[in-house]
Coordinates of C-alpha atoms and ligand atoms in Angstrom, one line a residue:
M1 CA 104.8 1.1 -31.5
K2 CA 102.9 -2.1 -30.5
I3 CA 100.4 -1.2 -27.9
G4 CA 97.8 -3.3 -26.0
I5 CA 94.7 -1.5 -24.8
V6 CA 92.6 -3.0 -22.0
C7 CA 89.2 -1.4 -21.4
Y8 CA 85.5 -2.0 -20.8
P9 CA 83.9 -2.6 -24.2
T10 CA 80.7 -0.8 -23.3
F11 CA 79.1 2.6 -23.9
G12 CA 80.7 4.0 -20.7
G13 CA 83.1 6.9 -21.1
S14 CA 86.3 5.0 -20.3
G15 CA 85.6 2.5 -23.0
V16 CA 84.8 5.2 -25.5
V17 CA 88.0 7.1 -24.8
A18 CA 90.1 3.9 -25.0
T19 CA 88.4 2.9 -28.3
E20 CA 88.7 6.3 -29.9
L21 CA 92.4 6.5 -28.8
G22 CA 93.2 3.1 -30.2
M23 CA 91.6 3.9 -33.5
A24 CA 93.4 7.2 -33.8
L25 CA 96.8 5.5 -32.9
A26 CA 96.2 2.9 -35.5
D27 CA 95.5 5.6 -38.1
K28 CA 98.9 7.0 -37.3
G29 CA 100.5 3.6 -38.0
H30 CA 100.8 2.1 -34.5
E31 CA 99.8 -1.5 -34.1
I32 CA 96.9 -1.7 -31.6
H33 CA 95.6 -4.8 -29.8
F34 CA 92.4 -4.4 -27.8
I35 CA 92.1 -7.0 -25.0
T36 CA 88.7 -7.2 -23.5
Y37 CA 85.6 -9.5 -23.1
N38 CA 83.7 -8.1 -26.0
Q39 CA 84.4 -6.1 -29.1
P40 CA 84.3 -2.4 -28.0
V41 CA 81.0 -0.8 -29.2
R42 CA 82.7 2.1 -31.0
L43 CA 85.4 0.0 -32.6
D44 CA 85.3 -0.1 -36.4
F45 CA 87.9 -2.2 -38.1
L46 CA 88.7 0.0 -41.0
S47 CA 92.4 -0.1 -40.2
H48 CA 94.6 -3.2 -40.6
H49 CA 96.6 -2.0 -37.6
L50 CA 93.7 -2.8 -35.3
H51 CA 93.2 -6.2 -33.6
F52 CA 90.7 -7.5 -31.0
H53 CA 91.4 -10.4 -28.7
Q54 CA 88.5 -11.7 -26.6
V55 CA 88.9 -12.6 -23.0
V56 CA 86.7 -15.7 -22.3
V57 CA 85.9 -16.7 -18.8
E58 CA 85.3 -20.4 -18.4
E59 CA 82.4 -21.3 -16.2
Y60 CA 82.9 -23.8 -13.4
P61 CA 80.3 -25.0 -10.9
L62 CA 82.5 -24.1 -7.9
F63 CA 82.7 -20.4 -9.0
E64 CA 80.1 -18.2 -7.4
Y65 CA 81.9 -15.3 -9.1
Q66 CA 83.8 -15.8 -12.4
P67 CA 87.5 -14.9 -11.9
Y68 CA 87.8 -12.3 -14.8
E69 CA 91.1 -10.8 -13.6
L70 CA 92.7 -14.2 -13.9
A71 CA 91.4 -14.8 -17.4
L72 CA 92.4 -11.3 -18.4
S73 CA 95.9 -11.4 -17.1
S74 CA 96.5 -14.8 -18.8
K75 CA 95.2 -13.3 -22.0
I76 CA 97.5 -10.3 -21.7
V77 CA 100.5 -12.5 -21.2
E78 CA 99.5 -14.5 -24.3
I79 CA 99.0 -11.5 -26.5
V80 CA 102.1 -9.6 -25.3
E81 CA 104.2 -12.7 -26.1
E82 CA 102.6 -13.5 -29.4
H83 CA 102.7 -9.9 -30.8
Q84 CA 105.7 -8.5 -28.9
L85 CA 103.7 -5.6 -27.4
E86 CA 105.8 -2.9 -25.8
V87 CA 103.2 -1.0 -23.8
L88 CA 99.9 -1.9 -22.1
H89 CA 97.5 1.0 -21.7
V90 CA 94.8 0.1 -19.2
H91 CA 91.7 2.2 -18.8
Y92 CA 89.8 2.2 -15.6
A93 CA 91.8 0.9 -12.6
I94 CA 89.4 -1.9 -11.6
P95 CA 90.4 -4.6 -12.3
H96 CA 92.5 -3.6 -15.3
A97 CA 95.5 -2.1 -13.5
Y98 CA 95.6 -5.1 -11.2
A99 CA 95.5 -7.6 -14.0
A100 CA 98.1 -5.7 -16.0
Y101 CA 100.4 -5.8 -12.9
M102 CA 100.0 -9.5 -12.6
A103 CA 100.6 -10.0 -16.3
K104 CA 103.8 -7.9 -16.1
Q105 CA 105.1 -10.1 -13.3
M106 CA 104.4 -13.3 -15.2
L107 CA 106.1 -11.9 -18.3
K108 CA 109.1 -10.9 -16.2
E109 CA 109.6 -14.5 -15.3
K110 CA 109.8 -15.3 -19.0
G111 CA 112.4 -12.5 -19.5
I112 CA 109.8 -10.2 -21.3
S113 CA 109.4 -6.6 -20.4
V114 CA 106.2 -4.6 -20.9
K115 CA 105.3 -1.2 -19.5
V116 CA 102.0 -0.4 -18.0
V117 CA 100.2 2.9 -18.4
T118 CA 97.1 3.3 -16.3
T119 CA 94.4 5.9 -17.0
L120 CA 92.0 6.7 -14.1
H121 CA 88.6 7.7 -15.4
G122 CA 86.4 8.5 -12.5
T123 CA 84.2 6.1 -10.6
D124 CA 87.2 3.7 -10.5
I125 CA 88.5 6.2 -7.9
T126 CA 85.5 8.2 -6.6
L127 CA 82.8 5.6 -6.1
V128 CA 84.2 2.0 -6.5
G129 CA 87.9 2.2 -6.1
S130 CA 88.0 4.0 -2.8
H131 CA 85.6 1.5 -1.2
P132 CA 87.3 -0.6 1.5
T133 CA 86.6 -3.7 -0.5
Y134 CA 88.9 -2.6 -3.3
K135 CA 91.1 0.2 -1.9
T136 CA 94.2 -1.8 -1.0
A137 CA 94.5 -3.5 -4.4
V138 CA 93.6 -0.3 -6.3
E139 CA 96.2 1.7 -4.5
F140 CA 98.8 -1.0 -5.0
S141 CA 98.1 -1.3 -8.7
I142 CA 98.2 2.5 -9.3
N143 CA 101.5 2.8 -7.4
N144 CA 103.0 -0.1 -9.5
S145 CA 102.0 1.2 -12.9
D146 CA 104.9 2.7 -14.9
V147 CA 102.8 5.8 -15.7
V148 CA 99.5 7.0 -14.3
T149 CA 97.2 9.5 -15.9
A150 CA 93.9 11.0 -14.8
V151 CA 91.3 12.7 -17.0
S152 CA 91.0 16.0 -15.1
N153 CA 92.8 18.0 -12.4
D154 CA 90.0 17.3 -10.1
L155 CA 90.4 13.6 -10.5
K156 CA 94.1 13.9 -9.8
K157 CA 93.4 15.8 -6.7
T158 CA 90.7 13.4 -5.5
T159 CA 93.0 10.4 -6.2
N160 CA 95.7 11.9 -4.1
R161 CA 93.2 12.7 -1.3
L162 CA 91.7 9.2 -1.2
F163 CA 94.9 7.1 -1.7
K164 CA 98.5 7.2 -0.7
I165 CA 99.9 7.7 -4.2
K166 CA 103.7 7.6 -4.6
K167 CA 104.0 8.9 -8.1
D168 CA 103.1 12.0 -10.1
I169 CA 99.7 11.6 -11.9
K170 CA 99.7 13.3 -15.3
V171 CA 96.4 15.0 -16.3
I172 CA 95.3 14.2 -19.8
Y173 CA 91.8 15.5 -20.7
N174 CA 89.3 13.5 -22.7
F175 CA 89.3 14.4 -26.3
I176 CA 87.1 14.5 -29.4
D177 CA 87.7 14.3 -33.1
V178 CA 86.8 17.8 -34.0
E179 CA 86.8 17.0 -37.8
K180 CA 84.1 14.3 -37.3
Y181 CA 81.8 16.9 -35.8
D182 CA 82.7 19.5 -38.5
N183 CA 81.6 16.9 -41.1
M184 CA 78.4 16.4 -39.1
H185 CA 77.6 20.1 -39.3
D186 CA 77.9 19.9 -43.1
Q187 CA 75.3 17.1 -43.2
K188 CA 71.6 17.9 -43.2
C189 CA 70.1 17.5 -39.8
N190 CA 66.5 16.3 -40.1
R191 CA 65.3 18.1 -37.0
I192 CA 61.7 18.1 -38.0
A193 CA 61.6 14.3 -37.5
I194 CA 61.9 15.0 -33.7
A195 CA 60.3 18.3 -32.9
K196 CA 58.0 21.0 -34.3
P197 CA 59.7 24.1 -35.8
N198 CA 58.9 26.2 -32.7
E199 CA 60.2 23.5 -30.2
R200 CA 63.6 23.3 -28.6
I201 CA 65.4 20.0 -28.1
L202 CA 67.1 19.0 -24.8
T203 CA 69.2 15.8 -24.6
H204 CA 70.7 13.6 -22.0
I205 CA 73.1 10.7 -22.7
S206 CA 74.4 8.3 -20.0
N207 CA 74.4 4.8 -18.7
F208 CA 71.5 5.7 -16.4
R209 CA 73.3 4.8 -13.2
P210 CA 72.3 6.6 -9.9
V211 CA 75.4 8.8 -10.2
K212 CA 73.9 10.4 -13.3
R213 CA 70.7 11.5 -11.5
V214 CA 68.3 10.9 -14.4
E215 CA 65.3 11.9 -12.3
D216 CA 66.9 15.4 -12.0
V217 CA 67.1 15.4 -15.8
I218 CA 63.3 14.8 -16.0
Q219 CA 62.6 17.3 -13.3
I220 CA 64.7 20.0 -15.1
F221 CA 62.9 19.2 -18.3
Y222 CA 59.5 19.4 -16.6
E223 CA 60.2 22.9 -15.4
V224 CA 61.6 24.0 -18.8
Q225 CA 58.7 22.7 -20.9
K226 CA 56.3 24.7 -18.8
E227 CA 57.8 27.9 -20.2
I228 CA 59.3 26.8 -23.5
P229 CA 57.8 24.3 -26.0
S230 CA 60.4 21.5 -26.1
K231 CA 61.2 17.9 -26.5
M232 CA 63.6 15.7 -24.3
L233 CA 65.7 13.0 -25.8
L234 CA 67.2 10.4 -23.5
I235 CA 69.9 8.1 -24.9
G236 CA 71.3 5.1 -23.1
E237 CA 70.3 2.2 -20.9
G238 CA 70.9 1.4 -17.3
P239 CA 69.4 0.6 -13.8
D240 CA 67.6 3.9 -13.4
R241 CA 65.7 3.9 -16.8
T242 CA 62.5 2.5 -15.3
K243 CA 62.6 5.1 -12.5
A244 CA 62.9 7.9 -15.1
E245 CA 60.1 6.4 -17.2
N246 CA 57.8 6.3 -14.1
L247 CA 58.6 9.9 -13.3
V248 CA 57.8 10.9 -16.9
N249 CA 54.4 9.2 -16.6
K250 CA 53.7 10.7 -13.2
L251 CA 54.4 14.2 -14.5
K252 CA 52.3 13.5 -17.6
I253 CA 55.0 14.6 -20.1
S254 CA 55.4 11.3 -22.0
D255 CA 54.3 13.0 -25.3
N256 CA 57.4 15.2 -25.1
V257 CA 60.0 12.7 -23.8
L258 CA 61.7 10.1 -26.0
F259 CA 63.7 7.2 -24.6
L260 CA 66.0 6.2 -27.5
G261 CA 68.0 3.4 -25.8
N262 CA 71.7 2.8 -26.5
S263 CA 73.0 4.2 -29.7
S264 CA 76.4 4.3 -31.5
E265 CA 75.0 7.2 -33.7
V266 CA 75.5 9.8 -30.9
T267 CA 76.8 12.5 -33.4
K268 CA 73.6 12.2 -35.5
I269 CA 71.4 12.5 -32.5
L270 CA 73.3 15.5 -31.1
C271 CA 72.8 17.4 -34.3
Y272 CA 69.2 17.9 -33.2
S273 CA 70.1 19.1 -29.8
D274 CA 70.0 22.7 -28.3
I275 CA 70.8 21.9 -24.7
F276 CA 72.6 18.9 -23.0
L277 CA 71.6 18.1 -19.4
L278 CA 74.2 16.5 -17.1
P279 CA 73.1 16.9 -13.4
S280 CA 75.6 14.2 -12.2
Q281 CA 76.4 13.6 -8.5
T282 CA 80.0 13.4 -9.5
E283 CA 81.7 13.5 -12.9
S284 CA 85.5 13.3 -13.3
F285 CA 85.4 15.0 -16.7
G286 CA 82.1 14.6 -18.6
L287 CA 83.0 13.2 -22.0
A288 CA 79.3 13.2 -23.0
A289 CA 79.2 17.0 -22.3
L290 CA 82.3 17.5 -24.5
E291 CA 80.7 15.5 -27.3
A292 CA 77.6 17.6 -27.0
M293 CA 79.5 20.9 -27.1
A294 CA 81.4 19.7 -30.2
A295 CA 78.0 19.3 -31.8
K296 CA 77.1 22.9 -30.9
T297 CA 75.0 22.1 -27.9
A298 CA 75.1 24.3 -24.7
V299 CA 75.5 22.4 -21.4
I300 CA 73.6 22.6 -18.2
S301 CA 75.4 20.7 -15.5
T302 CA 76.3 20.4 -11.9
N303 CA 79.6 22.0 -10.7
T304 CA 80.9 18.6 -9.3
G305 CA 84.2 16.9 -10.0
G306 CA 86.0 18.0 -13.3
L307 CA 82.9 19.5 -14.9
P308 CA 84.0 23.1 -14.3
E309 CA 87.2 22.2 -16.3
V310 CA 84.9 21.4 -19.3
N311 CA 81.7 23.4 -19.0
I312 CA 82.6 27.1 -18.6
H313 CA 79.9 29.0 -16.6
G314 CA 78.2 31.7 -18.7
V315 CA 80.2 30.7 -21.8
T316 CA 79.5 27.1 -22.9
G317 CA 76.5 26.7 -20.6
Y318 CA 75.9 27.0 -16.8
L319 CA 77.0 25.2 -13.7
S320 CA 74.8 24.7 -10.6
D321 CA 75.1 23.0 -7.2
L322 CA 74.2 19.3 -7.0
G323 CA 70.4 18.8 -6.9
D324 CA 69.5 22.5 -7.7
V325 CA 66.9 21.4 -10.3
N326 CA 65.2 24.8 -10.3
G327 CA 68.5 26.6 -10.8
M328 CA 69.4 24.3 -13.7
A329 CA 65.9 24.8 -15.3
K330 CA 66.2 28.6 -14.9
N331 CA 69.6 28.5 -16.6
A332 CA 68.3 26.4 -19.4
I333 CA 65.4 28.7 -20.0
S334 CA 67.7 31.7 -20.0
I335 CA 69.7 30.1 -22.9
L336 CA 66.6 28.9 -24.8
K337 CA 64.5 32.0 -24.5
D338 CA 65.6 33.6 -27.9
D339 CA 67.5 32.4 -31.0
E340 CA 70.3 34.9 -30.6
T341 CA 71.2 33.9 -27.1
L342 CA 71.0 30.2 -28.0
G343 CA 73.0 30.7 -31.1
N344 CA 75.8 32.4 -29.1
F345 CA 76.0 29.7 -26.5
K346 CA 76.1 27.0 -29.2
E347 CA 79.0 28.8 -31.0
Q348 CA 80.8 29.3 -27.8
A349 CA 80.4 25.7 -26.8
R350 CA 81.7 24.5 -30.1
N351 CA 84.7 26.9 -30.0
H352 CA 85.7 25.8 -26.5
T353 CA 86.0 22.2 -27.6
K354 CA 89.0 23.0 -29.8
R355 CA 91.4 22.8 -26.9
F356 CA 90.3 19.1 -26.4
S357 CA 90.9 18.1 -30.0
L358 CA 92.4 14.7 -30.8
E359 CA 95.1 16.6 -32.6
N360 CA 96.3 18.1 -29.3
I361 CA 95.8 15.1 -27.0
L362 CA 97.1 12.2 -29.1
P363 CA 100.7 13.4 -29.2
I364 CA 100.6 13.6 -25.4
Y365 CA 99.8 9.9 -25.1
E366 CA 102.4 9.0 -27.7
K367 CA 105.0 10.9 -25.7
I368 CA 104.0 9.0 -22.6
Y369 CA 104.4 5.6 -24.4
K370 CA 107.8 6.6 -25.6
S371 CA 108.8 8.0 -22.1
C372 CA 108.2 4.6 -20.6
Y373 CA 111.4 3.3 -22.2
K374 CA 113.6 6.1 -20.9
N375 CA 113.0 5.1 -17.3
Ligands
LIG401 O1 81.0 6.5 -14.9 C1 80.6 6.6 -16.0 O2 79.7 7.3 -16.4 C2 81.3 5.9 -17.0 C3 82.7 6.2 -16.8 C4 83.6 5.1 -17.4 O3 84.7 5.1 -16.9 O4 83.2 4.4 -18.2 O5 83.0 7.5 -17.2 C5 84.0 8.2 -16.5 O6 85.0 8.3 -17.5 C6 84.8 9.2 -18.6 C7 85.9 9.2 -19.6 O7 87.1 9.5 -19.0 C8 84.6 10.6 -18.0 O8 84.4 11.6 -19.0 C9 83.4 10.6 -17.1 O9 83.2 11.8 -16.5 C10 83.6 9.5 -16.0 N1 82.3 9.4 -15.2 C11 82.2 9.7 -13.9 O10 83.1 10.2 -13.3 C12 80.9 9.5 -13.3

């Protein structure tokens, strides 16, 4: 099939899912066209079935805010026409589902039909989308998509609670390429470059927005390192990085905390890791936790949103109430206390990820694209 993918090109989870999905579809012979303002960070052009079309927003002195949706919908029309795309898969409702709806109407005027699949990822519903500023347009564009998917049962439930949705939302979990992680286990992991042999390694990966509660990450680590010699790796960039650095300095633990910035080598970093910390305020699924689990890393997280659908309490890690920093530290210590317990959790985490394999999830998306044409 010929599929257009609209997404954010950044390190955020929705962009990562969209990019990995597009690359996997291209590997299966589908023609994939990414339409976004920058080349997606995880996109590698090893397949000739992959194309990238940049949306450029022209500056004009009158514009206080650049009208990205307008530029995006015009670009979608151009690319659908030029490449005869059959389906547009838009990731993150704001503003992508809205721009896709507008493009669809413009194409209709030209006698061209294209179907729109919208995938809801999380904050497009929970934090931003339901805000009165956007709610009307988000609800409209969800209801006017041909197919709507959400990344967890919890997100589906939340969407139906916050909006008047007139269609069934299909749940399709985030996925991982299990094979990629298997290959990683075969490679030598140079752990000694990061920590001493007797030290454990804790990791956190995010875009450091307030919803990720990076200060809780630091507080949990502070409690853990009092009992267990360990190092903390923080990967990512975002508004709360400075707050996190200040707290590290205040607690005098800077020798044991490494801020590594953004990285597209997440698998390599995760190979060092024993525990992944995700104390989020809300998390529709938690792709970062799934990636960590695939790399044999136990997860300590909150029990918010879709996290209990991914992180199984007492099996792949532990769940705690939001803000229960001491509880999360206690759980981490109970996993890290001896090699046997840690080894069991690591194996269990890795085994649990098989149900989220690319192999299982990709055909579900393909079926959805095909189903668009039966309606
Ligand atoms: O909010 C983020 O951290 C980024 C966001 C995104 O859309 O880029 O991630 C969301 O989508 C991911 C992929 O579906 C999910 O795994 C994340 O849980 C979700 N983030 C939140 O709900 C906070």
